[in-house]
Backbone as ProteinMPNN parsed JSONL, in Angstrom:
{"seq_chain_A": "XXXXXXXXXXXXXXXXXXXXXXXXXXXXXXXXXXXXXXXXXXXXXXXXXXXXXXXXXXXXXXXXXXXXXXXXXXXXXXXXXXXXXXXXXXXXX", "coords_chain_A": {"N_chain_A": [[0.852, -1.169, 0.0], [0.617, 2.426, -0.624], [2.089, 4.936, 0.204], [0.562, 7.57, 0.379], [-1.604, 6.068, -0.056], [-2.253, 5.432, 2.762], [-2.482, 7.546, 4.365], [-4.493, 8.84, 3.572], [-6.497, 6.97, 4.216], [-5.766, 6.986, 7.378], [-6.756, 9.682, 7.661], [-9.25, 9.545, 7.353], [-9.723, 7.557, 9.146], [-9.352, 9.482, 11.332], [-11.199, 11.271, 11.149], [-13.431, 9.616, 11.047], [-13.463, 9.079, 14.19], [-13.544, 11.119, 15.664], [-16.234, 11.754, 14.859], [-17.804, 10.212, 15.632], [-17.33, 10.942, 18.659], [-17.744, 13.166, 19.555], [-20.719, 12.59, 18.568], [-21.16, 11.304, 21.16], [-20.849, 13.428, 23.561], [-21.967, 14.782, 26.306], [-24.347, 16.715, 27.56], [-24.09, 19.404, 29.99], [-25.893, 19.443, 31.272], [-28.0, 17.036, 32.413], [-31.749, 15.009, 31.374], [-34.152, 13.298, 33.219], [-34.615, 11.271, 31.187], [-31.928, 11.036, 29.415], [-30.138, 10.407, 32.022], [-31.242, 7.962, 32.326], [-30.376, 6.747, 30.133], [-27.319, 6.819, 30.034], [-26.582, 5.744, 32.458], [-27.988, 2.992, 31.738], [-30.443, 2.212, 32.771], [-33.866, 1.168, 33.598], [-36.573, 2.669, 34.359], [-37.634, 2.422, 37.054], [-35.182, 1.846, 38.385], [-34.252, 3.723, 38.233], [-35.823, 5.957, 39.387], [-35.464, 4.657, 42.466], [-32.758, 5.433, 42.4], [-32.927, 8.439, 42.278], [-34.514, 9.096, 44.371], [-32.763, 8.776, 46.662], [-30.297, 10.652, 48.92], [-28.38, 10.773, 48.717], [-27.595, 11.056, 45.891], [-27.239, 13.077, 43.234], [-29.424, 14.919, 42.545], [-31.623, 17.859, 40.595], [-34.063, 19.424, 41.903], [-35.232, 22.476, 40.506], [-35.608, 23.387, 38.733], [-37.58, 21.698, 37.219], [-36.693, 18.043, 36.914], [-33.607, 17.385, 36.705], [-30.182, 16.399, 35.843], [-27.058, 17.329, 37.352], [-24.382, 16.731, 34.944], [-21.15, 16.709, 35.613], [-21.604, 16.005, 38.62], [-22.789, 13.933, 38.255], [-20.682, 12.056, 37.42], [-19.119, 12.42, 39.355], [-20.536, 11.196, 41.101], [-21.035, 8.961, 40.237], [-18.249, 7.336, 40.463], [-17.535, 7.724, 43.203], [-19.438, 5.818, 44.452], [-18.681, 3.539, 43.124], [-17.914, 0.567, 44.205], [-15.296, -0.207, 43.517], [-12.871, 1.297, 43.357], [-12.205, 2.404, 45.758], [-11.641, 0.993, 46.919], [-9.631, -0.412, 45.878], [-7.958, 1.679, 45.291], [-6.139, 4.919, 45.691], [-7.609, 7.117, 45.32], [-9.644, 8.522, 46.699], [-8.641, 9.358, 48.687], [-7.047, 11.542, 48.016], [-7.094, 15.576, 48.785], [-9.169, 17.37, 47.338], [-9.415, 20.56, 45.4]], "CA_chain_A": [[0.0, 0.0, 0.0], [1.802, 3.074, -0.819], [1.988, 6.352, 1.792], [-0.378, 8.202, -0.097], [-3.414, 5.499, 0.247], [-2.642, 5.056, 3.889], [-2.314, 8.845, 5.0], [-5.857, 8.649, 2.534], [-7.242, 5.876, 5.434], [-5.522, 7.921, 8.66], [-7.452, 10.473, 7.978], [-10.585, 9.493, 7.348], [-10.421, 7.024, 10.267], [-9.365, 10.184, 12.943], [-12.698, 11.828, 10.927], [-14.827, 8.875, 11.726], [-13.381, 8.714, 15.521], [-13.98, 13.019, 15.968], [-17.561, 12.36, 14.502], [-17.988, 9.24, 16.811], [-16.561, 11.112, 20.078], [-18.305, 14.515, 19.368], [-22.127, 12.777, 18.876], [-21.291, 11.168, 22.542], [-20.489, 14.162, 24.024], [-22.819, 14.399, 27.241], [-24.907, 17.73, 27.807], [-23.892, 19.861, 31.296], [-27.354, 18.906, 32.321], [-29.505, 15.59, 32.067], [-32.749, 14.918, 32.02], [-33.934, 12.03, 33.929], [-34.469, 10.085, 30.476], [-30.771, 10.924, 29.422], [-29.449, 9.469, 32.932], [-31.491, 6.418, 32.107], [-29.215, 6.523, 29.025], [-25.799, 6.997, 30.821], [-26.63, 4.791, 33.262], [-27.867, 2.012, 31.141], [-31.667, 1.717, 33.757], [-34.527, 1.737, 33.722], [-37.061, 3.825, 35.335], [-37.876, 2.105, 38.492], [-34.036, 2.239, 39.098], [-33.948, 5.496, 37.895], [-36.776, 6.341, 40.526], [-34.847, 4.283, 43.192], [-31.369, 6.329, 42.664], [-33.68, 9.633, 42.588], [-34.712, 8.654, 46.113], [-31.218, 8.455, 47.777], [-30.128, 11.475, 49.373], [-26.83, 11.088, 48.338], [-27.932, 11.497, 44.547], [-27.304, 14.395, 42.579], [-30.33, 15.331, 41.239], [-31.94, 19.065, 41.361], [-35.764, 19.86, 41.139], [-35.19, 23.557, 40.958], [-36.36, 23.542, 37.441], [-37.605, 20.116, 36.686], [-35.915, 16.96, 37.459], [-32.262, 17.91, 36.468], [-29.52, 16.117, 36.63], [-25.927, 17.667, 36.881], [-23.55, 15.484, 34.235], [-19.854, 16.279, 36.329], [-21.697, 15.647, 39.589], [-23.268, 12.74, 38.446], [-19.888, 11.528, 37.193], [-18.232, 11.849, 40.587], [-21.394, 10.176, 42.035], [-20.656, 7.15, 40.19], [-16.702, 7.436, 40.891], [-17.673, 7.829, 44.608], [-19.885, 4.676, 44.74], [-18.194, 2.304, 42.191], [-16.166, 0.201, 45.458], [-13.572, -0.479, 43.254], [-11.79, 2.736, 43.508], [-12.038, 3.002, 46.636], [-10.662, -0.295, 47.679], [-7.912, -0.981, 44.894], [-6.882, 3.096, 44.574], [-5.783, 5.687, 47.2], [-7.889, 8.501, 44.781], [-10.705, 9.539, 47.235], [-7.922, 9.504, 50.114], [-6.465, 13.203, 47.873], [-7.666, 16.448, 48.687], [-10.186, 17.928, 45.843], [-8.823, 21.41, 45.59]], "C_chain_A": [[0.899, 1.233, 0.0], [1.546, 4.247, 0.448], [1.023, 6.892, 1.301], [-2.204, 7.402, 0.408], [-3.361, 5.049, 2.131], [-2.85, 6.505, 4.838], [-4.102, 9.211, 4.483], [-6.719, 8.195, 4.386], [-7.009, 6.564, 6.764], [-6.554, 8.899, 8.525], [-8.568, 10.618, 8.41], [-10.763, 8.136, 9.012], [-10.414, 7.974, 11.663], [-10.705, 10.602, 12.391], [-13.647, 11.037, 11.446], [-14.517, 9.134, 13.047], [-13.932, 10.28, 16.007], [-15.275, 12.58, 16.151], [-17.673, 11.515, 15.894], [-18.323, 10.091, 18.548], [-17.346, 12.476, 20.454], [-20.23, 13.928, 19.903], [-22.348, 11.769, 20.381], [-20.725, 11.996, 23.724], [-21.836, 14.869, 24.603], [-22.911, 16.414, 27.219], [-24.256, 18.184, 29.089], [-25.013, 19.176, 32.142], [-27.977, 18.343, 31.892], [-30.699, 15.532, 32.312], [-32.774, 13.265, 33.185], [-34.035, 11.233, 32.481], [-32.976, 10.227, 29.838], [-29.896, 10.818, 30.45], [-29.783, 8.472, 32.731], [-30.301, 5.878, 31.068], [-28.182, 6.365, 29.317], [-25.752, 5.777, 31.752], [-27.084, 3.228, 32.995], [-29.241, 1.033, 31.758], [-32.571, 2.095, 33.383], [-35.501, 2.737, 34.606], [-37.727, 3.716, 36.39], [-36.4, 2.198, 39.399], [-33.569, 3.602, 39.471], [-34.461, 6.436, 39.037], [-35.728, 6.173, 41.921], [-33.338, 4.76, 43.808], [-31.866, 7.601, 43.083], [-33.778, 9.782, 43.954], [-33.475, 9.206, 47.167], [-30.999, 10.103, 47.778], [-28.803, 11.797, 48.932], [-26.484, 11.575, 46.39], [-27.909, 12.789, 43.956], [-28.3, 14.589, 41.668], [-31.134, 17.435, 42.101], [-33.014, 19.279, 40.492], [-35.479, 20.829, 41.101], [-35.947, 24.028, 39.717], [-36.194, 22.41, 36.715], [-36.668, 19.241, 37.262], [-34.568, 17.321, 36.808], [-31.126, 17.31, 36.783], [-27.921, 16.353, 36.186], [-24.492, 16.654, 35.753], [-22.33, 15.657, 34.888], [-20.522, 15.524, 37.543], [-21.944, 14.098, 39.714], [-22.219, 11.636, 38.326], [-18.888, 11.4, 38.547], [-19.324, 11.002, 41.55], [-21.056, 8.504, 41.383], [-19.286, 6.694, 40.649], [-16.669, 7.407, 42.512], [-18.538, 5.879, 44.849], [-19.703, 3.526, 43.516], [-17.377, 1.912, 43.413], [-14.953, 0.119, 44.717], [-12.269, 0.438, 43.61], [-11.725, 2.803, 44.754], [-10.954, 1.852, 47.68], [-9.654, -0.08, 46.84], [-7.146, 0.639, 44.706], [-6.854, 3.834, 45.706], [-6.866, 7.465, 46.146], [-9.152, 9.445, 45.147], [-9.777, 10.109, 48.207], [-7.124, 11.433, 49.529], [-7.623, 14.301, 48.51], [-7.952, 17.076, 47.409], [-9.469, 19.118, 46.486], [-9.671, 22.225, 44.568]], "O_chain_A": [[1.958, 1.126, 0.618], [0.804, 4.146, 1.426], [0.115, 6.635, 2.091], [-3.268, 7.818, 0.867], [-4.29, 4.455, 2.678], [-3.361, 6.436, 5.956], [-4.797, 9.893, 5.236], [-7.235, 8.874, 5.274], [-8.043, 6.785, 7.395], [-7.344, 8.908, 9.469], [-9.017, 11.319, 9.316], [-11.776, 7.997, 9.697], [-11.011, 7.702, 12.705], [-11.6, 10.304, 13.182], [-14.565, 11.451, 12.155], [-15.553, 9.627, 13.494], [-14.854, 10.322, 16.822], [-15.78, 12.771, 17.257], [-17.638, 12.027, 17.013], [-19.248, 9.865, 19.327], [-17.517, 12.776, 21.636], [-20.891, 14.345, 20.853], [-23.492, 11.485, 20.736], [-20.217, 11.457, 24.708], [-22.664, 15.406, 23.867], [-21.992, 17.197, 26.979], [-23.657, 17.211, 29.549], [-25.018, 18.603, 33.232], [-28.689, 18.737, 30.968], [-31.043, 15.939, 33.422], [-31.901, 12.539, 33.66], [-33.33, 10.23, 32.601], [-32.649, 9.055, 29.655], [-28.737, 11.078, 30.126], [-28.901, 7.619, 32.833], [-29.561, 4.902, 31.19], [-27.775, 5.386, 28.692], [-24.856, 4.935, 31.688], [-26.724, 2.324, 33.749], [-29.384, -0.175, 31.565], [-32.612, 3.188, 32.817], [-35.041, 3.488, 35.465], [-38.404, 4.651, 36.817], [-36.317, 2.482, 40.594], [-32.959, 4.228, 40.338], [-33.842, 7.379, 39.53], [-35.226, 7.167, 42.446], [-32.852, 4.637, 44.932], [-31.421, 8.047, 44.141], [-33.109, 10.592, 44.597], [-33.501, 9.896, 48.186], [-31.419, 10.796, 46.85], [-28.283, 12.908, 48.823], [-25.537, 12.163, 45.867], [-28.753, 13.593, 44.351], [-28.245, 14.503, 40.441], [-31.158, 17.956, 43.216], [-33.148, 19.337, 39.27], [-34.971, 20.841, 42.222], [-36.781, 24.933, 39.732], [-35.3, 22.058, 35.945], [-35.857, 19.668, 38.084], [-35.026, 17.855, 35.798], [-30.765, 17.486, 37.946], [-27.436, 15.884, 35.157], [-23.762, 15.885, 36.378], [-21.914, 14.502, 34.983], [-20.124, 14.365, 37.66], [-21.621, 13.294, 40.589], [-22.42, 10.527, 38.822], [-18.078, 10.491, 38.73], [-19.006, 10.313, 42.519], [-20.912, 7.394, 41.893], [-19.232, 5.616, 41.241], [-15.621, 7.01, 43.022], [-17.957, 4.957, 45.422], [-20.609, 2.786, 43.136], [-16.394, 2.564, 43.764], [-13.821, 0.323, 45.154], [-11.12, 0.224, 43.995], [-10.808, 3.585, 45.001], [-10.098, 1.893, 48.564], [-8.699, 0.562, 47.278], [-6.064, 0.811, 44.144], [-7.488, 3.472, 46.697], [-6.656, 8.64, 46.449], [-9.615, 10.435, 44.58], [-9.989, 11.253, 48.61], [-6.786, 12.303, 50.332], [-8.796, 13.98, 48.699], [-7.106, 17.28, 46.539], [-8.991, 19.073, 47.619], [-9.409, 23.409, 44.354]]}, "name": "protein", "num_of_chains": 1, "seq": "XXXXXXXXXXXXXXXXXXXXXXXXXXXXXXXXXXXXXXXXXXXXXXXXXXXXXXXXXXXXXXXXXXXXXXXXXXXXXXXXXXXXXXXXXXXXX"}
């Protein structure tokens, strides 16, 4: 294959991976049916996480739910990290 038809193929495969990476590129703020999405539940779980106190969700205008917060809520209650890594034990700054 010569340089020309593979610099041809590089390209177009970083183009497909951009488009890819771009149309999963998560809103600031979820509804509750795009946490069902993220989270991969349905909507009795969905209900059931809602519930918990420890949940980041905010009625303030509608059900709302922050996309960083929600990402350190799962990072906070995935055990793994917390057993196998020292990365809650830093100070957030």
């Amino acid at each position: 294959m010569s340089d020309n038809v593979r610099e041809i193929f590089r390209e177009e495969i970083e183009r497909a991976l951009t488009d890819v990476l771009q149309q999963k590129q998560l809103p600031p703020i979820l509804t509750r049916g795009e946490a069902m999405e993220v989270l991969k539940c349905g909507p009795t779980k969905m209900s059931e996480l809602m519930a918990r106190s420890d949940f980041p969700v905010n009625r303030e205008f509608g059900i709302k739910i922050p996309t960083h917060m929600l990402m350190k809520w799962i990072e906070k209650n995935t055990s793994w990290m917390e057993q196998n890594t020292s990365y809650f034990d830093k100070e957030v700054i």
